[in-house]
mmCIF file of C-alpha atoms and ligand atoms in Angstrom:
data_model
loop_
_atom_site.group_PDB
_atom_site.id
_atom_site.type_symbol
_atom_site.label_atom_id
_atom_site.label_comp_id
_atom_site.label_asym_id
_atom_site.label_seq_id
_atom_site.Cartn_x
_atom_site.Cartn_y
_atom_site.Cartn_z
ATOM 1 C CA UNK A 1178 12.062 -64.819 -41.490
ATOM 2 C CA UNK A 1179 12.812 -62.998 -44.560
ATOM 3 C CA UNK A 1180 11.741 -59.184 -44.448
ATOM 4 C CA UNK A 1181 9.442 -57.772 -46.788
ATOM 5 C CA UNK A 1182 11.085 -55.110 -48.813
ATOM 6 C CA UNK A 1183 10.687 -52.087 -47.464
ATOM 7 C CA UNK A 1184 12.219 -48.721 -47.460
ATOM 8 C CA UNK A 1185 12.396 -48.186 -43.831
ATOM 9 C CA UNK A 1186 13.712 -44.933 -43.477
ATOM 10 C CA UNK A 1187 10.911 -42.956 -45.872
ATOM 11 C CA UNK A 1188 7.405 -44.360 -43.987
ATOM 12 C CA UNK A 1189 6.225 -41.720 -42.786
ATOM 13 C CA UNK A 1190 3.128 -42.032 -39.927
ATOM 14 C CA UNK A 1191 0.407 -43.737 -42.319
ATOM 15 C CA UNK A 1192 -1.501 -46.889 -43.065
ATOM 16 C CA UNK A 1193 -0.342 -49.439 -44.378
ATOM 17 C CA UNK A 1194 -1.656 -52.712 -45.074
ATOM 18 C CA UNK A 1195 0.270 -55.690 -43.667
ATOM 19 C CA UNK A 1196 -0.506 -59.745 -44.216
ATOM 20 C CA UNK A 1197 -2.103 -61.050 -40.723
ATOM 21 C CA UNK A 1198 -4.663 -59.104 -37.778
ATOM 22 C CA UNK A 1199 -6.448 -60.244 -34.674
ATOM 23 C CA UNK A 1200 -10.052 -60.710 -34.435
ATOM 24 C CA UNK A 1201 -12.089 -61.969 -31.225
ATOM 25 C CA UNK A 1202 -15.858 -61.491 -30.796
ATOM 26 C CA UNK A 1203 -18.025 -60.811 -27.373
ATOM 27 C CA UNK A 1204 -20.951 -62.448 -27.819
ATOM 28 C CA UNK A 1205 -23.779 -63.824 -25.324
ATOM 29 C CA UNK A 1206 -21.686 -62.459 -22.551
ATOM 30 C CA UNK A 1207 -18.523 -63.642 -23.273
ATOM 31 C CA UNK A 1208 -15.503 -63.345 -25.470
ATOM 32 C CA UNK A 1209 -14.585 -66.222 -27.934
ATOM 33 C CA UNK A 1210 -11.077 -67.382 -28.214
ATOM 34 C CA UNK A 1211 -9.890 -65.148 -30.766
ATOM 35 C CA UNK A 1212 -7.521 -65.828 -34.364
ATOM 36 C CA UNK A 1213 -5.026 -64.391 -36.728
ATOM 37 C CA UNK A 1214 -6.555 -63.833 -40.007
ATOM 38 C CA UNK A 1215 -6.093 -61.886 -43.074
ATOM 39 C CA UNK A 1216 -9.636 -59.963 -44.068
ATOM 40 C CA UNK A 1217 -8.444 -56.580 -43.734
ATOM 41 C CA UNK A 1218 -12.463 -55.539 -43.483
ATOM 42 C CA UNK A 1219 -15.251 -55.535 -41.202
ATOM 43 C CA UNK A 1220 -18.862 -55.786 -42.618
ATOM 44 C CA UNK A 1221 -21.214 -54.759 -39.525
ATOM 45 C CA UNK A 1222 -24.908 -53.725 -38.986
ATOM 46 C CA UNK A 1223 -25.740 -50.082 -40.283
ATOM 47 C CA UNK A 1224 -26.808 -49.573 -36.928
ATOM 48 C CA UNK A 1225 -23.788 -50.745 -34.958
ATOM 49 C CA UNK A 1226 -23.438 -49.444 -31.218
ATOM 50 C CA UNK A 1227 -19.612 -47.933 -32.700
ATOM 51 C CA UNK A 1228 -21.211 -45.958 -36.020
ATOM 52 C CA UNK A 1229 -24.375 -44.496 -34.117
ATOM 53 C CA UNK A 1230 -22.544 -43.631 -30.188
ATOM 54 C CA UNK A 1231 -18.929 -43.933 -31.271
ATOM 55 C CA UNK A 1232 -18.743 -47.167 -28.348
ATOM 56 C CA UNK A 1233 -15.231 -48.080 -29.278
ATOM 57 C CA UNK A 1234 -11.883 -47.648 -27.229
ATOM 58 C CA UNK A 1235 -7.996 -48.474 -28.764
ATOM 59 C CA UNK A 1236 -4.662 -48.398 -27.535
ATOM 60 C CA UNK A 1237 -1.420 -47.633 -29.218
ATOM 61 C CA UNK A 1238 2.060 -49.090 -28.825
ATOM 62 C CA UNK A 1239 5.186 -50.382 -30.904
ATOM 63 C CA UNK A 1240 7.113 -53.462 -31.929
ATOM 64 C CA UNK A 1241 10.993 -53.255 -32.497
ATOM 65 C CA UNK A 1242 13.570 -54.593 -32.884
ATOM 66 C CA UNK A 1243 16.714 -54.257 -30.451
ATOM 67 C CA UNK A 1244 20.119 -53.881 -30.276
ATOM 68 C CA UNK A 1245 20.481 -57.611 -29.712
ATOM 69 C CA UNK A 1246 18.103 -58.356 -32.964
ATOM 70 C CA UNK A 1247 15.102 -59.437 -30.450
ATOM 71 C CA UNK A 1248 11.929 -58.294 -31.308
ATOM 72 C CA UNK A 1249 9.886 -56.477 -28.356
ATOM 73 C CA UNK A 1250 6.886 -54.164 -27.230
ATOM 74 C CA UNK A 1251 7.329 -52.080 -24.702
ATOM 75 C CA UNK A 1252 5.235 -52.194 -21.118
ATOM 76 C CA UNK A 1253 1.897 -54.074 -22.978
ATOM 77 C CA UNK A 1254 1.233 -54.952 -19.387
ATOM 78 C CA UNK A 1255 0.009 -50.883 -18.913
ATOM 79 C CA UNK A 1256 -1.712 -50.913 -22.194
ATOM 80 C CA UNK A 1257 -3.771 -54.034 -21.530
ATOM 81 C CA UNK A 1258 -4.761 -52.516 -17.770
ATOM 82 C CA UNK A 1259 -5.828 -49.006 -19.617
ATOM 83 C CA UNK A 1260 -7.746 -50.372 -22.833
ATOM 84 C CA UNK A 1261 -9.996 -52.157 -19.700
ATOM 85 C CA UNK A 1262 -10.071 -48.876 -17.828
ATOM 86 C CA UNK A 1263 -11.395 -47.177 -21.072
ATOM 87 C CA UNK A 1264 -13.992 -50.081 -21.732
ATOM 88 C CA UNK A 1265 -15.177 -50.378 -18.325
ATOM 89 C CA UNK A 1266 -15.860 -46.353 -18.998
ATOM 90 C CA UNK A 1267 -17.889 -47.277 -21.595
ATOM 91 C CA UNK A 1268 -19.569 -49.785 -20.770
ATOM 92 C CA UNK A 1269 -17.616 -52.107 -22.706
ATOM 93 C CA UNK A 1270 -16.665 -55.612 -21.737
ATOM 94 C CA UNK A 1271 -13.446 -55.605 -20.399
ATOM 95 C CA UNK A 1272 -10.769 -58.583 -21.907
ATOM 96 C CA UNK A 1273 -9.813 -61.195 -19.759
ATOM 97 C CA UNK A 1274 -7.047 -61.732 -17.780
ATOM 98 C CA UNK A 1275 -3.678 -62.472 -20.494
ATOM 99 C CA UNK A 1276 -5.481 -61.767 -23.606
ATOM 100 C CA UNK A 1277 -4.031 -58.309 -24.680
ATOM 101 C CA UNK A 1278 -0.956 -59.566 -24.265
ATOM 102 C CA UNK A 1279 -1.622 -62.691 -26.031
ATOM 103 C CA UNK A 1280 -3.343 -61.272 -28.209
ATOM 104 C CA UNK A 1281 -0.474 -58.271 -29.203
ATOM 105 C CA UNK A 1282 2.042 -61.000 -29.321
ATOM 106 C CA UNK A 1283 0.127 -63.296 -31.877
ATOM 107 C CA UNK A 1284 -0.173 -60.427 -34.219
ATOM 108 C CA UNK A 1285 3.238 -59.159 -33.861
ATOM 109 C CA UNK A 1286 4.489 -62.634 -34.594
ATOM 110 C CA UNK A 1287 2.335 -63.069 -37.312
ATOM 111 C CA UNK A 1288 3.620 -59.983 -38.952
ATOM 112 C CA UNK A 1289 7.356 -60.542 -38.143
ATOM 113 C CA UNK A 1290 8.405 -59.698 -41.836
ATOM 114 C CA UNK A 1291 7.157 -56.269 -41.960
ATOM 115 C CA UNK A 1292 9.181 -55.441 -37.722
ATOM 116 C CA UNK A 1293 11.673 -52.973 -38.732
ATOM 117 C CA UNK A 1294 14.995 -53.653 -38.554
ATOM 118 C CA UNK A 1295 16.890 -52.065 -35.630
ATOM 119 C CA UNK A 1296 18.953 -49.212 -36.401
ATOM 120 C CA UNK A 1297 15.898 -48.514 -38.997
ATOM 121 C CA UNK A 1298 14.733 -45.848 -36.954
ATOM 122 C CA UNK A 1299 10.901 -47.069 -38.058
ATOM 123 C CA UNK A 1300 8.805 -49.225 -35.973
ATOM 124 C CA UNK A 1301 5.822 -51.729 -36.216
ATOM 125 C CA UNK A 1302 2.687 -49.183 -34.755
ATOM 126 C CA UNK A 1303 0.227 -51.624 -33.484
ATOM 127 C CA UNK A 1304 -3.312 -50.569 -32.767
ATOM 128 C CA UNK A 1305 -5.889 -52.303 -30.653
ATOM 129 C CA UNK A 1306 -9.288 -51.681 -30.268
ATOM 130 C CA UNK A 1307 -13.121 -52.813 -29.115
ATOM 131 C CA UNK A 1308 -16.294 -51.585 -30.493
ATOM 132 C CA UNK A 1309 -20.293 -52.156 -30.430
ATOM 133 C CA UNK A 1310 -21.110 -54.166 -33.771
ATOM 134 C CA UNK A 1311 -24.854 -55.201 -33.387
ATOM 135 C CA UNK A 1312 -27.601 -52.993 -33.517
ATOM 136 C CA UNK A 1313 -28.393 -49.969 -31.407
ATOM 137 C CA UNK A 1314 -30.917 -47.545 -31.976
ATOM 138 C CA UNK A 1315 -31.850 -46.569 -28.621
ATOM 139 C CA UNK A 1316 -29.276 -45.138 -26.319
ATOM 140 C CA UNK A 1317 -27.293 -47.875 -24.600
ATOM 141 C CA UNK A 1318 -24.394 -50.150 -24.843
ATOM 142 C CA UNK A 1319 -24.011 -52.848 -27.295
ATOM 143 C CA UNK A 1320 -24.741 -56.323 -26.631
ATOM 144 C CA UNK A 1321 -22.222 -57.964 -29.124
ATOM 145 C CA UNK A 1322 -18.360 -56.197 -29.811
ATOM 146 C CA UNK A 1323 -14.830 -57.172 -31.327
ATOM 147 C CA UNK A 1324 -12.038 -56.798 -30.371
ATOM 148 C CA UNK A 1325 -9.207 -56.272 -33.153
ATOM 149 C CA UNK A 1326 -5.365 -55.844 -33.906
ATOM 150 C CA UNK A 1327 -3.740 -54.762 -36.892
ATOM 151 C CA UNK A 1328 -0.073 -53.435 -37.590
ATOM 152 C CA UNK A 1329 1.387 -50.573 -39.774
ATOM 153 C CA UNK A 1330 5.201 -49.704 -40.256
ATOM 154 C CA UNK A 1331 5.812 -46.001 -39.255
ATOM 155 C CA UNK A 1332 8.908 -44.363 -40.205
ATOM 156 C CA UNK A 1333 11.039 -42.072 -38.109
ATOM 157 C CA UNK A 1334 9.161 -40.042 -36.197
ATOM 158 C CA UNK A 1335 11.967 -37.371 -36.832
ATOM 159 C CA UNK A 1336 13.461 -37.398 -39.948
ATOM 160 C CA UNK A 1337 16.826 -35.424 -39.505
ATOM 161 C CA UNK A 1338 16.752 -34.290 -35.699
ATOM 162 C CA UNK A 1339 14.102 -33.695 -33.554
ATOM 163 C CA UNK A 1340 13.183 -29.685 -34.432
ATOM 164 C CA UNK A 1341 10.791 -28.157 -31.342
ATOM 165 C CA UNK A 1342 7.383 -27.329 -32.296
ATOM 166 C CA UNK A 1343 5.288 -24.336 -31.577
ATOM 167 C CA UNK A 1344 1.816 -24.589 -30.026
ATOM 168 C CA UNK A 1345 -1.049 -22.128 -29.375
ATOM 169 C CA UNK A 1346 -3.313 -22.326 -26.535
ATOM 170 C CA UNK A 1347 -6.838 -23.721 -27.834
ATOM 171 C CA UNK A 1348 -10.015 -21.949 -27.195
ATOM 172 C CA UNK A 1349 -11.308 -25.142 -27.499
ATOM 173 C CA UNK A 1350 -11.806 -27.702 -24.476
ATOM 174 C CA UNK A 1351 -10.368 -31.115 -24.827
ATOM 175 C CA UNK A 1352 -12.356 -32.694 -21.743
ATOM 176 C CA UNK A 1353 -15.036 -32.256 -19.411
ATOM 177 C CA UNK A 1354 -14.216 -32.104 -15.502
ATOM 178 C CA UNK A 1355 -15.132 -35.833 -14.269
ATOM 179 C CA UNK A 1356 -15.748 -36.536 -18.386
ATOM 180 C CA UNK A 1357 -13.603 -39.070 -20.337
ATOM 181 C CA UNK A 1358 -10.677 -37.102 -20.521
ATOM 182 C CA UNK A 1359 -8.752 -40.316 -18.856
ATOM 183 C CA UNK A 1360 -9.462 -42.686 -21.110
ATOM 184 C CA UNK A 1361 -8.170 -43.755 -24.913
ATOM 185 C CA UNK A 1362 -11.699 -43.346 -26.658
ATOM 186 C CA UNK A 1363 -12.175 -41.915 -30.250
ATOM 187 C CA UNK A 1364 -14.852 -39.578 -29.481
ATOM 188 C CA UNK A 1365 -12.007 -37.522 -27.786
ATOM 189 C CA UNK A 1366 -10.343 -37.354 -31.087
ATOM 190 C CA UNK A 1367 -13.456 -36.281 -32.554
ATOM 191 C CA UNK A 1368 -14.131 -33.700 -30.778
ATOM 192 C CA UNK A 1369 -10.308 -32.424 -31.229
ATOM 193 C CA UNK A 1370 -10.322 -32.770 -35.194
ATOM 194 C CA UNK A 1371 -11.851 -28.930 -35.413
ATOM 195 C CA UNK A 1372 -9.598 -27.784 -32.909
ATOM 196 C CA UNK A 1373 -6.442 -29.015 -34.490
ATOM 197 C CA UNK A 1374 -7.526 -27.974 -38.265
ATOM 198 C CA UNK A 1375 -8.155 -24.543 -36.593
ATOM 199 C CA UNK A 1376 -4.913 -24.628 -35.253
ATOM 200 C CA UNK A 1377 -2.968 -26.239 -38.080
ATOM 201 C CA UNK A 1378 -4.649 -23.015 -40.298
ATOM 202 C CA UNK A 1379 -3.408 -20.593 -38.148
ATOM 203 C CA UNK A 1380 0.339 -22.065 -38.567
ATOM 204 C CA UNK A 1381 0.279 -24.071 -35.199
ATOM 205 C CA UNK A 1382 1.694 -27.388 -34.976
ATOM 206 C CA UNK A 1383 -0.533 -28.908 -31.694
ATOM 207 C CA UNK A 1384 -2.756 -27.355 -29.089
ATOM 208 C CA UNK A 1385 -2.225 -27.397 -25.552
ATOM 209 C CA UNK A 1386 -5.521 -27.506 -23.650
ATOM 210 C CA UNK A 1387 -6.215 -25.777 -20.252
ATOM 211 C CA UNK A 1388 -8.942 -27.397 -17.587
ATOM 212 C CA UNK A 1389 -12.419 -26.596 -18.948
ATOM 213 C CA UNK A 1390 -13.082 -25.339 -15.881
ATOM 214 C CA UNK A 1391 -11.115 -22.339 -14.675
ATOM 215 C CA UNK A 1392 -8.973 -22.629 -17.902
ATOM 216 C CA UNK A 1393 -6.062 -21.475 -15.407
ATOM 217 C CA UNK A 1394 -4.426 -25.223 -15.635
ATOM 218 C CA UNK A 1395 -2.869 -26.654 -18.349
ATOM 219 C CA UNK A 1396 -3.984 -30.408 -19.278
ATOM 220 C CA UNK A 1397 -2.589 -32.061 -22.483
ATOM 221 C CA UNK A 1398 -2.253 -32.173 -25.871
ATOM 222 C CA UNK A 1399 -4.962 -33.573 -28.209
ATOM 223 C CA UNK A 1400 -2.582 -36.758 -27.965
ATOM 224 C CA UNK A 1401 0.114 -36.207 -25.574
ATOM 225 C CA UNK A 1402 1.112 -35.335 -22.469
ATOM 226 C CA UNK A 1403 3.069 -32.267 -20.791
ATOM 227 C CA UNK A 1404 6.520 -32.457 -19.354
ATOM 228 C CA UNK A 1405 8.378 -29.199 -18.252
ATOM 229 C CA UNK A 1406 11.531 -28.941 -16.336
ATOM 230 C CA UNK A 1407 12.138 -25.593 -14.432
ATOM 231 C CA UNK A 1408 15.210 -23.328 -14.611
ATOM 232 C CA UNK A 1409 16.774 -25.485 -11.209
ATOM 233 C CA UNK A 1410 16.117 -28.721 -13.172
ATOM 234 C CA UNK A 1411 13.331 -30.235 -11.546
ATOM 235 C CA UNK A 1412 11.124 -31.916 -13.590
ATOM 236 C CA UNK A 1413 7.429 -30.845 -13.670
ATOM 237 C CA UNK A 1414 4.342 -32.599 -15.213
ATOM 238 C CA UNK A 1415 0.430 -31.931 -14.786
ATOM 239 C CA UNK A 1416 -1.436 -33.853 -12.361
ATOM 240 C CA UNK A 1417 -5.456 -33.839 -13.421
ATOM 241 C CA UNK A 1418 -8.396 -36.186 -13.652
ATOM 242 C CA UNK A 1419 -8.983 -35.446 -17.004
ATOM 243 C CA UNK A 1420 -5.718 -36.531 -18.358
ATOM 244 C CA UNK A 1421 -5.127 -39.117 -20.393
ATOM 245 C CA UNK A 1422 -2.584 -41.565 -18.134
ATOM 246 C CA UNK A 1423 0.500 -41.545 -21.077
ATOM 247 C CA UNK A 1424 3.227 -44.807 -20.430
ATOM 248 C CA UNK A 1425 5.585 -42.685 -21.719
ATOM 249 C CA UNK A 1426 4.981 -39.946 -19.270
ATOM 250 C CA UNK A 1427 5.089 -42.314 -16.691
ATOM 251 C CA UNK A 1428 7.835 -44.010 -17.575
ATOM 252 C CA UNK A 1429 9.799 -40.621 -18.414
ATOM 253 C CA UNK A 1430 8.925 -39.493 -14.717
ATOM 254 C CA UNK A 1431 10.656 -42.882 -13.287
ATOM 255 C CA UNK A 1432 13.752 -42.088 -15.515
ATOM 256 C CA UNK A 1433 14.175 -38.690 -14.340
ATOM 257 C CA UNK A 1434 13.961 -40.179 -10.645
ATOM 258 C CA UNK A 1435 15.675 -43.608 -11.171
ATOM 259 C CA UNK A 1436 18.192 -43.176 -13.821
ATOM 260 C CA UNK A 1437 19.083 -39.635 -13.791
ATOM 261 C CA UNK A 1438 18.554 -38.182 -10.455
ATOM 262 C CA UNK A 1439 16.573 -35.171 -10.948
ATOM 263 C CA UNK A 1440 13.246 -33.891 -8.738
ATOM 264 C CA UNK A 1441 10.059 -34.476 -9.979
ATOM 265 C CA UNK A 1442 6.905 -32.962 -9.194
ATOM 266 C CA UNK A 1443 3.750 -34.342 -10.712
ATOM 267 C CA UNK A 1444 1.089 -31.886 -9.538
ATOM 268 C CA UNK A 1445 -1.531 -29.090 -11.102
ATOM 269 C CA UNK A 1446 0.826 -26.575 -13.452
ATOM 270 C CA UNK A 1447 -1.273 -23.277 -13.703
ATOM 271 C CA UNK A 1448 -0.629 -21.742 -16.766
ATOM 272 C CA UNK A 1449 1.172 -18.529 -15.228
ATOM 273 C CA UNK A 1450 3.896 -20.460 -14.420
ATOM 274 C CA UNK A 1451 4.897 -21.766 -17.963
ATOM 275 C CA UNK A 1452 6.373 -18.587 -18.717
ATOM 276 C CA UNK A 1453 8.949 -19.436 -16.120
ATOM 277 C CA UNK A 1454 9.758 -23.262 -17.590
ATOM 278 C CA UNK A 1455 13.530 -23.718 -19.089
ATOM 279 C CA UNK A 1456 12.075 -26.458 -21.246
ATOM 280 C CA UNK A 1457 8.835 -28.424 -22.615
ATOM 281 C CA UNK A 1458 8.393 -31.280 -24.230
ATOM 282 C CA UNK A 1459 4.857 -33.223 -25.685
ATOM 283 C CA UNK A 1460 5.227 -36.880 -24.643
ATOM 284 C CA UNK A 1461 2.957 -39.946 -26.347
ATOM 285 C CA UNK A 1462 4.320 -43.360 -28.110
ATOM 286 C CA UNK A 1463 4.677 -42.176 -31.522
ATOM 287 C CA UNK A 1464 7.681 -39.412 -30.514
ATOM 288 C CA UNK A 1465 8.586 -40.362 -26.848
ATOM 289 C CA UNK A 1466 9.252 -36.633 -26.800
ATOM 290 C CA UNK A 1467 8.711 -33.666 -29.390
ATOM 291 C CA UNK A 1468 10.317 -30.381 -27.890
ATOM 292 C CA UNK A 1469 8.042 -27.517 -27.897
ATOM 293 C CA UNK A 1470 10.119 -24.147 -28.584
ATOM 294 C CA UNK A 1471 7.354 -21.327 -28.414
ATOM 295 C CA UNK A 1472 3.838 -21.326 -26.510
ATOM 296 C CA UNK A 1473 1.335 -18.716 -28.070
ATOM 297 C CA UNK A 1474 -1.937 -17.551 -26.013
ATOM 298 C CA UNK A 1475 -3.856 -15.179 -27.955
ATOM 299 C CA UNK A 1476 -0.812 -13.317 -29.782
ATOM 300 C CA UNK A 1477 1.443 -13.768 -26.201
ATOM 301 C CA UNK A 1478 4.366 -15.492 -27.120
ATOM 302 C CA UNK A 1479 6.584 -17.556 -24.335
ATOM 303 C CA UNK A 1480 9.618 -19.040 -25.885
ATOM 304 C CA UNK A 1481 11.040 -21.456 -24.156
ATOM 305 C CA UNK A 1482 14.931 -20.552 -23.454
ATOM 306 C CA UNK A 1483 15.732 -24.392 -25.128
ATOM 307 C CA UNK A 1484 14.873 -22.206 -28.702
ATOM 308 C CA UNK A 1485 13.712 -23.067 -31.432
ATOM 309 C CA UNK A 1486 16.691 -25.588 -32.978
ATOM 310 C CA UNK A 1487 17.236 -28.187 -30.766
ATOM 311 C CA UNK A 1488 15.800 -30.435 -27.680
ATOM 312 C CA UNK A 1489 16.484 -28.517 -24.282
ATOM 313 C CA UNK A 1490 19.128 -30.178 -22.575
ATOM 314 C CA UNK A 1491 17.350 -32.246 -19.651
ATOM 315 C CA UNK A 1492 14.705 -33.339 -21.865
ATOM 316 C CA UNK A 1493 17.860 -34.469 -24.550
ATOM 317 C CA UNK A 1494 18.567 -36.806 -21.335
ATOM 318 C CA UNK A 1495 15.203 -38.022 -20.895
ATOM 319 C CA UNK A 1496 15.002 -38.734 -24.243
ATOM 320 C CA UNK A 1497 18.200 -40.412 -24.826
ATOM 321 C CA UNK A 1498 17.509 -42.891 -22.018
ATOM 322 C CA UNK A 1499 14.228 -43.772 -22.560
ATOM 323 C CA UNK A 1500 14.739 -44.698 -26.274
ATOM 324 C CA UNK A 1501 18.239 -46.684 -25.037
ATOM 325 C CA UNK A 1502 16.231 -48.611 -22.435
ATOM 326 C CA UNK A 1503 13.534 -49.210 -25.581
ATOM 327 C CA UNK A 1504 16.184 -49.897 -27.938
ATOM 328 C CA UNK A 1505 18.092 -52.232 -25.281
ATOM 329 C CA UNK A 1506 21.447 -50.279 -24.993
ATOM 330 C CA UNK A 1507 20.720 -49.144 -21.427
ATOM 331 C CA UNK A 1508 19.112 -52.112 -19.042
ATOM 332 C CA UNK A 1509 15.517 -51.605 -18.059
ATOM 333 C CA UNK A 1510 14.256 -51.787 -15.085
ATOM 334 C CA UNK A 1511 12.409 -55.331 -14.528
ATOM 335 C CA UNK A 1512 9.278 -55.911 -16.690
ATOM 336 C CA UNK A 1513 9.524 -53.208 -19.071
ATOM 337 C CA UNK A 1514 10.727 -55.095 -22.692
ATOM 338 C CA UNK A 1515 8.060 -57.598 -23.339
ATOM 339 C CA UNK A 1516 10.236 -59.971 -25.675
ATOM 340 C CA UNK A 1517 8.107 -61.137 -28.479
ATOM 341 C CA UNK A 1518 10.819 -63.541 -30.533
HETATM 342 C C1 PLP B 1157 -2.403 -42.064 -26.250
HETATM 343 C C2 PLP B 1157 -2.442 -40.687 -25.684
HETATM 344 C C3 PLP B 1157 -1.335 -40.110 -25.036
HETATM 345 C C4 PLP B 1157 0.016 -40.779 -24.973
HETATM 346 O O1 PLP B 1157 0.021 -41.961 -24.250
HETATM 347 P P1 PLP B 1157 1.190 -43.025 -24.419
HETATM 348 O O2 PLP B 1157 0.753 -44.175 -23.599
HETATM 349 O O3 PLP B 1157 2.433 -42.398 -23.905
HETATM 350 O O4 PLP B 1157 1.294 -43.318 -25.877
HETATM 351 C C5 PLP B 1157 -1.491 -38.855 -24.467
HETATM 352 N N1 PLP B 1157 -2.662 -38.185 -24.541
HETATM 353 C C6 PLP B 1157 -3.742 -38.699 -25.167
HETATM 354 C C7 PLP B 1157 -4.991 -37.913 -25.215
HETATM 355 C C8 PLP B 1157 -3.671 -39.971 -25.751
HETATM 356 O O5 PLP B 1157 -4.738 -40.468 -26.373
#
């Protein structure tokens, strides 16, 4: 299929319209069988479940193309089980069995011309998600939802070399204890908008948010999770309720074990001990890794020894084979590359 023309290489991480999405509809308990189609809008009830008690969950992951010119996703199989975790938390109705997948790959398909080419550096972000459309006035779940797809090209997420980022510690809480810290909903990135304007003001590129409730542990990001590795080399990531469960993360934490040999400890990280970290990285889809360089609690600086120019040295590694597994230049292990075409 011919591609649309595009410069690749200068997206940058925003919207853009492309040709085909998915729609399905739940509807007198069940979902219908779903369909590509083109209407780019959604006309709904004023009072829709989604605009009056934000009901809606999504899901984020990319389509590339590899080495070997295939088009792929990688491990859809994780974000179909965790958009269902996040509805069931919700009170949403959870997708059958096979239809994310099915679902991901229609649209994917259907979009082919605008899958960057490899080598592009850009990728095809695909977003799913499920919200309340009918009517709800009084408090409780919707009766009637859809369930949509659409596409967008991103660019690069680093455009000339991955340069490491400095954070502050928020005042702000991301996520109550036993809340819905652990799931993909938007009203967590509601509540974080304020928080990362704040931070963005006071020259900080992302916050990194401690447990609401002794604010001695750090959590996460506002959309990404923590990985540190200590000055031996181990590798060391938070373990809490409240986080949200990244694939990259866990998929990071089998490549440290299974490709490159190194200890890893996924357990509770109490702040006092991140002064002691050789290197820390944010992980998530978009970036697989951005390198933090400097941690700032209330005018206490900790700079990570990596600096402030490049990737620390294990988490180079990390990098490096997760995005040749993606990219198909190191093999995966067995069920990771969904092939689309
Ligand atoms: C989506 C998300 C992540 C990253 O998860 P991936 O599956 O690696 O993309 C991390 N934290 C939060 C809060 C998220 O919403």
């Amino acid at each position: 299929m011919e591609k649309k023309n595009i410069d690749w290489g200068s997206l940058g991480f925003g919207y853009v319209k492309t040709d085909f999405r998915y729609v399905s509809n739940f509807k007198d308990g069940k979902w219908d069988d779903g369909a590509i189609v083109t209407d780019d809008t959604i006309t709904i009830s004023e009072c829709a479940g989604v605009l009056q008690y934000a009901q809606t969950v999504f899901e984020g992951l990319k389509a590339y193309t590899t080495e070997d010119g295939h088009i792929v996703t990688f491990r859809p199989d994780l974000n179909a089980e965790r958009i269902n975790n996040s509805a069931a938390r919700l009170e949403i109705p959870v997708l059958p069995e096979g239809r994310f997948i099915d679902a991901v790959t229609k649209t994917v398909k259907a979009n082919e011309n605008v899958v960057p080419p490899y080598g592009s550096g850009a990728t095809l972000y695909i977003r799913p998600y499920i919200f309340g459309v009918n009517p709800v006035i009084g408090v409780k779940p919707a009766d009637e939802y859809q369930f949509r797809i659409f596409t967008t090209p991103v660019g690069p997420y680093f455009k000339g070399g991955a340069k490491p980022i400095t954070i502050k510690v928020s005042d702000f809480d991301r996520a109550a204890p036993h809340g819905t810290g652990h799931i993909k909903a938007g009203l967590n990135y509601a509540m974080s908008l304020h928080a990362i304007v704040t931070a963005h003001h006071e020259g900080f590129d992302e916050n990194m948010y401690l447990d609401p409730a002794t604010r001695t542990k750090v959590e996460e990001t506002g959309g990404a999770n923590f990985l540190f590795v200590t000055k031996d080399g181990k590798v060391v990531t938070p373990k809490s309720d409240s986080i949200l469960p990244s694939i990259t993360r866990r998929s990071l934490v089998y490549v440290a074990k299974e490709y490159l040999g190194l200890e890893v400890e996924e357990r509770e990280v109490l702040f006092s001990e991140v002064k002691d970290f050789a290197e820390c990285g944010l992980c998530g889809t978009a970036a697989v890794i951005s390198p933090v360089g400097k941690i700032v609690d209330h005018g206490n600086e900790i700079c990570l020894p990596s600096g402030m120019q490049e990737m620390g040295p294990v988490t180079k590694k990390l990098y490096d084979t997760l995005t040749g597994i993606q990219m198909g230049r190191i093999e995966a292990p067995k069920g990771w590359i969904h092939v689309i075409e």
